[in-house]
Amino acid sequence: MTLTTFLELAKVCEKLTKTTKTLEKTKIVSNFLSKLEKEEISPAIFLIIGTIFSETDPRTLNINWKSLEPVLKSLKQKTLFQEKLTITSVYKTFLKIAQISGKGSQRKKKDMLISLFSQVSPLEKKFLMRNIFGEMRHGVKEGVMIKAISVASGLDYSNIKRAYMINGNIGEIGKIALEDGEEGIKKVSIKLFQPIKPMLGEIVEDLNQAFNKHGKNLALEYKYDGIRVQIHKSGKIVRIFTRHLKEITSNFPEIIKKILDNIEIDDIIVEGELIAIDSNGRPLPFQDLMHRFKRIYEIKKVQQLIPVSLLLFDIIFCNGKSFLNIPYQKRWKKLSEIVKNFDLAKRIITNNIDEANIFYNNAISEGHEGVMIKALTSIYHPGERKNDWLKLKSEIRLDIVIIAADWGSGRRHKWLSNYHLAVIDEKEEFQVIGKTFKGLTDQEFENITEELLKLKINDNQYTV
DNA sequence: GCTGATGCGTC
DNA sequence: GTCGGAC
DNA sequence: GTCCGACGACGCATCAGC
């Protein structure tokens, strides 16, 4: 058995940067995967797409540019004896780095990085750095990787993709596909406490567009401005996962209790939006909800301060049975039967655009983000952005003044792309309300920059 | 023990 | 989360 | 239609440095 060197992986990555063609990228990666030893498959997949860990894995490196920069600066010239780094040895080093915590941990991590980097060629260094930043910039992420796994294993693309969307661990899926083949991939199924990738919605400009795409038979649901959550329950155990499959169970004890009190079914996976509300039940801004997100200390105290509400809108699994292939309207029916004392997302079913518009306007005036428009007959496509689900968000209807603007960075460096906003209050003074950069096209940035520069009263190179 | 910088994850 | 660009 | 990369604010925890 010969282990593959990290240099070979770096060469593959370099090759990927030389082409923009997806087919070619797929071929390069699949050829490489086919040559690997069994134990190398999963680490290689993660190192190529530049994520180290599966989405479901809570571990992180806690290293980024500011920590890596001093490491790179302190590197001496080549050491005398060079050990050949292999894919698995590099991966193990990353795992060790992720494990270090506590006082002096940054120092230890830096020492490990120094010894790692002092063993490598410039090409290896380039991609080791990108691995740490999680930005490979060679155009291969999950999507192309799934294609490559499919080619390398000779298995059907859609089966691999589906397995990945259900399992969430692309390294594991690659290993199963290449080792166990079709049989292994077919065995991948929904499991409790293993979150699946949530189905996504496509943006539409207005309801006309939505009706044109769907034709008849559609449902409109309120779209709440909060955190998308997937809730797994088995017996007395309940766990909550986010859109990116991170666990946030301990942040919302009252939700756990409510689930246990109101859902009798033993094994179930449901989905909804978690929002912050005030004492009257009106929605609070997203930032307020952030006070509870990732919180470890004073959970009980902040729980009183910022109450949350969970609005359910889908069911994915129930009593050993997957609901992914059940049409939307039947899933909703099942959901509403099971969770009688629970709030479901507010919704209507209609073919009438006027009725839909009234519903949408109600959502906005009640302080919500907009509506989701869903095809009644559509099944649940994990991890995919299909037009079975459409999202319509509110336009800004607020008289605001841009009081300052920051120069953008990267692609936006020529424009003033980040605007400090204010409203004018009763005393005719500016009340700063926040900043934004969203919702504009490049041309709009161009125009706004031009207009703002005419009005500028001060410029410190950064903020105008 | 306190504070600011840094990293991470939500949108 | 948004947007533009490549396929 | 789909995927990828390049962008931003904000809030929390952690850790280095004092």
Coordinates of C-alpha atoms (C1' of nucleotides) in Angstrom, one line a residue:
Chain A
M1 CA 0.0 0.0 0.0
T2 CA 1.4 3.4 -1.0
L3 CA -0.1 6.5 0.6
T4 CA -0.6 9.5 -1.7
T5 CA 1.5 12.6 -1.0
F6 CA 0.0 15.9 -0.2
L7 CA 2.1 17.3 -3.1
E8 CA 0.0 15.2 -5.5
L9 CA -3.2 16.6 -4.1
A10 CA -1.7 20.1 -4.4
K11 CA -0.8 19.4 -8.1
V12 CA -4.4 18.4 -8.7
C13 CA -5.7 21.6 -7.1
E14 CA -3.3 23.6 -9.2
K15 CA -4.5 21.8 -12.4
L16 CA -8.1 22.7 -11.4
T17 CA -7.2 26.4 -11.4
K18 CA -6.1 26.2 -15.0
T19 CA -9.5 25.4 -16.4
T20 CA -12.9 26.9 -16.0
K21 CA -14.6 23.9 -17.6
T22 CA -16.7 21.8 -15.3
L23 CA -16.4 18.6 -17.2
E24 CA -12.6 18.9 -17.2
K25 CA -12.6 19.6 -13.4
T26 CA -14.8 16.6 -12.9
K27 CA -12.4 14.4 -14.8
I28 CA -9.3 15.6 -13.0
V29 CA -10.9 15.0 -9.6
S30 CA -12.5 11.7 -10.5
N31 CA -9.2 10.4 -11.8
F32 CA -7.5 11.4 -8.6
L33 CA -10.1 9.8 -6.4
S34 CA -9.8 6.5 -8.3
K35 CA -6.2 6.2 -7.5
L36 CA -6.5 6.7 -3.7
E37 CA -6.2 4.1 -0.9
K38 CA -9.5 3.6 1.0
E39 CA -8.4 5.5 4.1
E40 CA -7.4 8.5 2.0
I41 CA -10.7 9.0 0.2
S42 CA -12.6 11.0 2.8
P43 CA -9.6 13.2 3.9
A44 CA -8.8 13.9 0.2
I45 CA -12.3 14.9 -0.5
F46 CA -12.3 17.4 2.3
L47 CA -8.9 18.8 1.5
I48 CA -9.8 19.3 -2.1
I49 CA -13.0 21.2 -1.5
G50 CA -11.3 23.0 1.4
T51 CA -13.5 22.4 4.3
I52 CA -11.6 20.0 6.6
F53 CA -14.7 19.1 8.4
S54 CA -18.2 17.9 7.4
E55 CA -20.9 20.5 7.9
T56 CA -22.4 18.3 10.7
D57 CA -19.1 18.3 12.5
P58 CA -18.9 21.0 15.2
R59 CA -15.1 21.2 15.2
T60 CA -13.2 24.2 13.7
L61 CA -9.6 25.1 13.2
N62 CA -10.0 28.6 14.7
I63 CA -7.2 29.7 12.4
N64 CA -7.5 32.4 9.8
W65 CA -5.4 35.0 8.1
K66 CA -4.5 37.0 11.2
S67 CA -3.3 33.9 13.0
L68 CA -1.6 32.4 9.9
E69 CA 0.2 35.6 8.8
P70 CA 2.8 35.6 11.7
V71 CA 3.4 31.9 11.1
L72 CA 4.3 32.5 7.4
K73 CA 6.5 35.4 8.4
S74 CA 8.4 33.4 10.9
L75 CA 9.2 30.6 8.4
K76 CA 12.9 30.0 8.0
Q77 CA 14.5 28.7 4.8
K78 CA 14.0 25.0 4.1
T79 CA 14.8 22.5 6.8
L80 CA 17.5 20.0 6.1
F81 CA 15.5 16.8 6.0
Q82 CA 12.2 16.9 4.3
E83 CA 9.6 14.4 5.2
K84 CA 7.0 13.6 2.6
L85 CA 3.7 14.8 3.8
T86 CA 0.8 12.5 2.9
I87 CA -2.8 13.4 2.6
T88 CA -3.6 11.5 5.8
S89 CA -0.7 13.0 7.7
V90 CA -1.8 16.5 6.8
Y91 CA -5.4 15.7 7.6
K92 CA -4.3 14.3 11.0
T93 CA -2.4 17.5 11.8
F94 CA -5.5 19.6 11.1
L95 CA -7.5 17.3 13.4
K96 CA -4.9 17.8 16.1
I97 CA -5.0 21.6 15.6
A98 CA -8.7 21.6 15.9
Q99 CA -8.5 19.8 19.2
I100 CA -6.3 22.3 20.9
S101 CA -8.0 24.8 23.2
G102 CA -7.5 26.7 26.4
K103 CA -4.8 29.0 27.6
G104 CA -1.7 28.9 25.3
S105 CA -3.7 27.2 22.6
Q106 CA -2.9 29.9 19.9
R107 CA 0.8 29.4 20.6
K108 CA 0.5 25.6 20.3
K109 CA -1.4 25.9 17.1
K110 CA 1.1 28.3 15.7
D111 CA 4.0 25.9 16.6
M112 CA 2.2 23.1 14.8
L113 CA 1.6 25.2 11.8
I114 CA 5.2 26.3 11.7
S115 CA 6.5 22.7 11.7
L116 CA 3.9 21.8 9.1
F117 CA 4.7 24.7 6.8
S118 CA 8.5 24.3 7.1
Q119 CA 8.2 20.9 5.5
V120 CA 6.5 21.9 2.3
S121 CA 7.2 23.1 -1.2
P122 CA 5.7 26.4 -2.4
L123 CA 2.8 24.6 -4.2
E124 CA 1.9 22.6 -1.1
K125 CA 2.1 25.8 0.9
K126 CA -0.3 27.6 -1.4
F127 CA -3.0 25.0 -0.9
L128 CA -2.3 24.3 2.7
M129 CA -3.1 28.0 3.2
R130 CA -6.2 27.8 1.2
N131 CA -7.3 24.8 3.2
I132 CA -7.0 26.8 6.3
F133 CA -8.9 29.7 4.9
G134 CA -11.5 27.4 3.4
E135 CA -11.2 29.1 0.1
M136 CA -9.7 26.8 -2.6
R137 CA -10.5 29.1 -5.5
H138 CA -10.3 26.3 -8.0
G139 CA -14.0 25.9 -8.7
V140 CA -14.6 22.6 -7.0
K141 CA -16.9 22.5 -4.1
E142 CA -19.7 20.0 -3.2
G143 CA -21.5 20.2 -6.5
V144 CA -18.5 19.3 -8.8
M145 CA -17.2 16.9 -6.2
I146 CA -20.5 14.9 -6.3
K147 CA -20.1 14.7 -10.0
A148 CA -16.5 13.5 -9.6
I149 CA -17.5 10.8 -7.1
S150 CA -20.2 9.7 -9.5
V151 CA -17.7 9.3 -12.4
A152 CA -15.1 7.7 -10.2
S153 CA -17.5 5.1 -8.8
G154 CA -19.5 4.6 -12.0
L155 CA -22.7 5.2 -10.0
D156 CA -25.6 7.4 -10.9
Y157 CA -25.1 11.1 -10.2
S158 CA -28.5 11.7 -8.8
N159 CA -28.2 8.8 -6.3
I160 CA -24.9 10.1 -5.0
K161 CA -26.3 13.6 -4.7
R162 CA -29.3 12.5 -2.9
A163 CA -27.2 10.4 -0.5
Y164 CA -25.1 13.5 0.2
M165 CA -28.1 15.7 0.8
I166 CA -29.5 13.2 3.3
N167 CA -26.2 12.4 5.1
G168 CA -24.5 15.7 4.9
N169 CA -21.0 14.3 5.0
I170 CA -19.4 14.3 1.6
G171 CA -16.3 12.5 2.7
E172 CA -18.3 9.6 4.0
I173 CA -20.4 9.5 0.9
G174 CA -17.3 9.4 -1.3
K175 CA -15.9 6.6 0.7
I176 CA -19.2 4.6 0.6
A177 CA -19.6 5.1 -3.2
L178 CA -16.0 4.0 -4.0
E179 CA -15.9 1.2 -1.5
D180 CA -19.3 -0.2 -1.2
G181 CA -20.7 0.8 -4.5
E182 CA -24.4 1.0 -5.4
E183 CA -25.5 -1.1 -2.5
G184 CA -23.8 1.2 0.0
I185 CA -25.2 4.4 -1.5
K186 CA -28.8 2.9 -1.6
K187 CA -28.5 2.1 2.1
V188 CA -28.0 5.8 2.9
S189 CA -31.2 7.0 4.4
I190 CA -32.6 9.5 6.8
K191 CA -31.6 8.9 10.4
L192 CA -32.8 10.6 13.5
F193 CA -30.2 13.2 14.8
Q194 CA -28.4 13.2 11.5
P195 CA -29.7 16.5 9.9
I196 CA -30.5 16.6 6.2
K197 CA -29.7 19.5 4.0
P198 CA -32.9 21.7 3.9
M199 CA -34.7 22.4 0.7
L200 CA -34.2 26.0 -0.6
G201 CA -36.4 28.5 -2.4
E202 CA -35.8 30.6 -5.5
I203 CA -36.2 34.4 -5.4
V204 CA -39.1 36.0 -7.4
E205 CA -39.7 39.7 -7.9
D206 CA -43.5 39.6 -7.5
L207 CA -46.5 37.4 -7.3
N208 CA -47.1 37.5 -11.1
Q209 CA -43.8 35.9 -11.6
A210 CA -44.6 33.3 -9.0
F211 CA -48.0 32.5 -10.6
N212 CA -46.4 32.2 -14.0
K213 CA -43.8 29.7 -12.8
H214 CA -46.3 27.6 -10.8
G215 CA -49.5 27.9 -12.7
K216 CA -52.2 26.6 -10.4
N217 CA -52.3 24.7 -7.1
L218 CA -50.1 26.8 -4.9
A219 CA -49.8 27.6 -1.3
L220 CA -48.5 30.8 0.3
E221 CA -46.8 30.8 3.6
Y222 CA -45.6 33.7 5.7
K223 CA -41.8 34.0 5.5
Y224 CA -40.5 34.8 8.9
D225 CA -37.2 36.6 9.6
G226 CA -35.4 34.2 11.9
I227 CA -33.3 31.1 11.9
R228 CA -34.3 28.1 9.8
V229 CA -34.4 25.0 12.1
Q230 CA -34.7 21.3 11.7
I231 CA -35.9 19.5 14.8
H232 CA -35.3 15.9 15.5
K233 CA -37.2 14.0 18.3
S234 CA -36.9 10.5 19.4
G235 CA -38.7 9.6 22.6
K236 CA -37.7 12.1 25.2
I237 CA -34.7 13.4 23.3
V238 CA -35.0 16.5 21.1
R239 CA -32.2 18.2 19.2
I240 CA -32.3 21.3 17.0
F241 CA -30.1 21.9 13.9
T242 CA -29.6 25.0 11.7
R243 CA -29.7 25.4 7.9
H244 CA -26.0 24.5 7.8
L245 CA -26.5 21.4 10.0
K246 CA -25.0 23.0 13.2
E247 CA -26.6 22.0 16.5
I248 CA -28.1 24.7 18.6
T249 CA -30.2 22.5 21.0
S250 CA -28.8 24.1 24.2
N251 CA -29.7 27.6 23.2
F252 CA -33.5 27.1 23.2
P253 CA -34.6 25.1 26.2
E254 CA -38.1 26.4 26.0
I255 CA -38.5 25.1 22.5
I256 CA -37.3 21.6 23.6
K257 CA -39.9 21.6 26.3
K258 CA -42.6 22.8 24.0
I259 CA -41.8 20.0 21.5
L260 CA -41.9 17.4 24.2
D261 CA -45.1 18.7 25.6
N262 CA -46.9 18.9 22.3
I263 CA -45.6 16.2 20.1
E264 CA -46.5 12.7 21.2
I265 CA -45.1 10.8 18.3
D266 CA -41.8 9.1 19.2
D267 CA -39.7 9.5 16.1
I268 CA -40.1 12.6 14.1
I269 CA -38.3 15.3 12.1
V270 CA -40.0 18.6 11.6
E271 CA -38.9 21.9 10.1
G272 CA -39.7 25.5 10.9
E273 CA -38.5 29.1 11.5
L274 CA -37.4 30.3 14.9
I275 CA -38.1 34.0 15.5
A276 CA -37.7 36.5 18.3
I277 CA -40.9 38.1 19.5
D278 CA -41.9 40.8 21.9
S279 CA -44.3 40.4 24.8
N280 CA -47.2 41.1 22.4
G281 CA -46.1 38.4 20.0
R282 CA -44.9 40.8 17.4
P283 CA -41.7 39.9 15.6
L284 CA -38.5 41.4 16.7
P285 CA -35.6 42.3 14.4
F286 CA -33.2 39.5 13.5
Q287 CA -30.4 41.0 15.6
D288 CA -32.4 40.4 18.7
L289 CA -32.6 36.7 18.0
M290 CA -28.8 36.8 17.6
H291 CA -28.5 37.5 21.3
R292 CA -29.6 34.0 21.9
F293 CA -27.8 32.3 19.1
K294 CA -24.5 30.5 20.1
R295 CA -25.0 31.8 23.6
I296 CA -23.5 29.7 26.4
Y297 CA -23.8 31.9 29.4
E298 CA -26.9 33.4 30.9
I299 CA -29.2 31.4 28.7
K300 CA -32.0 31.5 31.3
K301 CA -31.7 35.3 31.7
V302 CA -31.8 36.1 28.0
Q303 CA -34.5 33.6 27.5
Q304 CA -36.8 36.0 29.6
L305 CA -35.5 39.0 27.8
I306 CA -35.9 37.8 24.3
P307 CA -38.7 35.2 23.9
V308 CA -38.8 33.1 20.8
S309 CA -41.5 31.5 18.8
L310 CA -41.2 28.5 16.5
L311 CA -43.4 28.4 13.4
L312 CA -43.4 24.9 11.8
F313 CA -43.9 24.4 8.1
D314 CA -42.8 20.9 7.1
I315 CA -42.4 17.3 8.2
I316 CA -39.5 15.2 6.9
F317 CA -39.7 12.0 8.9
C318 CA -42.3 10.3 11.0
N319 CA -42.3 6.9 12.8
G320 CA -39.7 5.3 10.7
K321 CA -41.0 6.7 7.5
S322 CA -39.4 9.3 5.2
F323 CA -41.7 12.0 4.0
L324 CA -39.4 13.3 1.3
N325 CA -41.4 11.8 -1.5
I326 CA -44.8 12.8 -0.1
P327 CA -46.4 15.7 -1.9
Y328 CA -46.4 19.1 0.0
Q329 CA -50.1 19.2 0.7
K330 CA -50.0 15.7 2.3
R331 CA -47.0 16.6 4.4
W332 CA -48.8 19.7 5.6
K333 CA -51.8 17.7 6.5
K334 CA -49.8 15.2 8.5
L335 CA -47.9 18.0 10.2
S336 CA -51.1 19.8 11.2
E337 CA -52.5 16.5 12.6
I338 CA -49.4 15.8 14.7
V339 CA -48.8 19.2 16.3
K340 CA -52.2 20.4 17.2
N341 CA -51.0 22.8 19.9
F342 CA -48.2 24.2 17.9
D343 CA -48.1 27.2 15.6
L344 CA -47.7 26.4 12.0
A345 CA -46.6 29.1 9.6
K346 CA -49.6 31.1 8.6
R347 CA -50.7 30.1 5.1
I348 CA -53.4 30.1 2.4
I349 CA -54.0 28.0 -0.7
T350 CA -55.2 30.1 -3.6
N351 CA -55.2 30.5 -7.4
N352 CA -56.3 34.1 -7.1
I353 CA -53.6 36.6 -7.5
D354 CA -55.6 39.4 -5.7
E355 CA -56.1 37.1 -2.7
A356 CA -52.4 36.3 -2.8
N357 CA -51.5 39.9 -2.8
I358 CA -53.7 40.7 0.2
F359 CA -52.0 37.8 2.0
Y360 CA -48.6 39.0 1.1
N361 CA -49.4 42.6 2.2
N362 CA -50.7 41.2 5.5
A363 CA -47.4 39.4 6.0
I364 CA -45.4 42.6 5.5
S365 CA -47.7 44.8 7.6
E366 CA -47.4 42.3 10.5
G367 CA -43.7 42.8 10.3
H368 CA -42.6 39.7 8.5
E369 CA -40.1 39.2 5.7
G370 CA -42.5 38.2 2.9
V371 CA -44.0 34.9 1.7
M372 CA -42.9 31.5 0.4
I373 CA -44.9 30.2 -2.5
K374 CA -45.0 26.4 -2.8
A375 CA -46.3 24.0 -5.3
L376 CA -48.9 21.7 -3.7
T377 CA -47.8 18.6 -5.5
S378 CA -44.1 19.1 -5.0
I379 CA -42.0 16.6 -3.1
Y380 CA -39.2 17.7 -0.7
H381 CA -35.8 18.0 -2.5
P382 CA -33.1 18.1 0.2
G383 CA -30.5 20.7 -0.3
E384 CA -31.8 21.9 -3.7
R385 CA -32.9 25.2 -4.9
K386 CA -35.9 24.3 -7.1
N387 CA -38.7 26.5 -8.3
D388 CA -41.1 24.3 -6.4
W389 CA -40.5 26.8 -3.6
L390 CA -40.3 30.4 -4.4
K391 CA -39.6 33.3 -2.0
L392 CA -40.9 36.8 -2.3
K393 CA -39.5 39.4 0.1
S394 CA -40.6 42.9 0.8
E395 CA -39.3 45.9 -0.9
I396 CA -37.9 48.6 1.3
R397 CA -40.6 51.2 1.9
L398 CA -38.8 53.7 4.1
D399 CA -37.6 57.2 3.6
I400 CA -34.0 57.0 4.4
V401 CA -31.0 59.2 3.8
I402 CA -27.5 58.0 3.1
I403 CA -25.3 59.9 5.5
A404 CA -22.0 58.3 4.8
A405 CA -20.6 55.5 2.7
D406 CA -17.6 53.2 2.9
W407 CA -15.4 52.3 -0.1
G408 CA -16.0 48.6 -1.0
S409 CA -13.3 45.9 -1.1
G410 CA -12.3 43.4 -3.7
R411 CA -14.6 43.4 -6.7
R412 CA -16.4 46.5 -5.3
H413 CA -13.3 48.5 -4.5
K414 CA -14.1 51.2 -7.0
W415 CA -17.5 51.9 -5.6
L416 CA -18.9 53.3 -2.4
S417 CA -20.7 50.1 -1.6
N418 CA -21.6 50.2 2.1
Y419 CA -24.1 52.9 3.1
H420 CA -24.7 54.4 6.5
L421 CA -28.4 55.0 6.7
A422 CA -30.5 57.3 8.7
V423 CA -34.1 58.5 9.0
I424 CA -35.1 62.0 9.7
D425 CA -36.9 62.3 13.1
E426 CA -39.5 64.8 14.3
K427 CA -36.7 67.3 15.3
E428 CA -35.4 67.1 11.7
E429 CA -32.3 65.4 12.9
F430 CA -30.6 62.3 11.5
Q431 CA -31.2 59.2 13.5
V432 CA -28.7 56.5 12.4
I433 CA -30.5 53.2 11.8
G434 CA -27.7 51.0 10.5
K435 CA -25.7 50.1 7.5
T436 CA -26.5 48.2 4.3
F437 CA -24.8 47.0 1.1
K438 CA -27.5 44.6 -0.1
G439 CA -29.9 44.5 -2.9
L440 CA -28.1 46.5 -5.5
T441 CA -26.7 45.6 -8.9
D442 CA -23.3 46.7 -10.1
Q443 CA -24.8 49.4 -12.3
E444 CA -26.6 50.8 -9.3
F445 CA -23.5 50.9 -7.3
E446 CA -21.8 52.8 -10.2
N447 CA -24.6 55.4 -10.3
I448 CA -24.9 55.8 -6.6
T449 CA -21.1 56.2 -6.2
E450 CA -21.2 59.0 -8.8
E451 CA -24.0 60.8 -7.1
L452 CA -22.5 60.5 -3.7
L453 CA -19.2 61.9 -4.7
K454 CA -20.8 65.0 -5.9
L455 CA -22.2 65.5 -2.4
K456 CA -19.2 64.5 -0.4
I457 CA -18.1 66.7 2.5
N458 CA -15.3 64.5 3.8
D459 CA -13.2 61.6 2.7
N460 CA -10.7 59.7 4.8
Q461 CA -9.9 57.1 2.1
Y462 CA -12.2 54.7 3.8
T463 CA -15.4 56.4 4.6
V464 CA -17.0 59.3 2.7
Chain B
dG1 C1' -9.7 40.1 36.3
dC2 C1' -10.6 43.0 32.3
dT3 C1' -10.5 44.4 27.2
dG4 C1' -9.8 44.2 22.4
dA5 C1' -8.7 41.3 18.6
dT6 C1' -10.0 37.2 16.2
dG7 C1' -12.8 33.5 14.4
dC8 C1' -17.2 31.6 13.4
dG9 C1' -22.0 31.2 12.1
dT10 C1' -26.6 33.4 11.3
dC11 C1' -28.8 36.1 7.8
Chain C
dG1 C1' -28.1 36.5 3.0
dT2 C1' -27.0 38.9 -2.3
dC3 C1' -24.9 39.2 -6.9
dG4 C1' -22.3 38.1 -11.3
dG5 C1' -20.1 34.8 -14.2
dA6 C1' -19.3 30.3 -16.3
dC7 C1' -21.1 26.2 -18.0
Chain D
dG1 C1' -31.1 25.7 -14.3
dT2 C1' -27.0 25.0 -11.4
dC3 C1' -22.8 25.8 -9.3
dC4 C1' -19.1 28.7 -7.6
dG5 C1' -16.7 32.6 -5.6
dA6 C1' -16.7 37.2 -3.8
dC7 C1' -18.8 40.2 -1.2
dG8 C1' -21.2 42.5 4.2
dA9 C1' -23.3 43.3 9.3
dC10 C1' -23.8 41.6 13.5
dG11 C1' -23.5 38.9 17.9
dC12 C1' -21.3 35.5 20.7
dA13 C1' -17.2 32.9 22.7
dT14 C1' -12.4 32.5 23.2
dC15 C1' -7.9 33.8 24.0
dA16 C1' -3.7 36.9 24.2
dG17 C1' -1.9 40.6 26.5
dC18 C1' -2.1 43.6 29.9

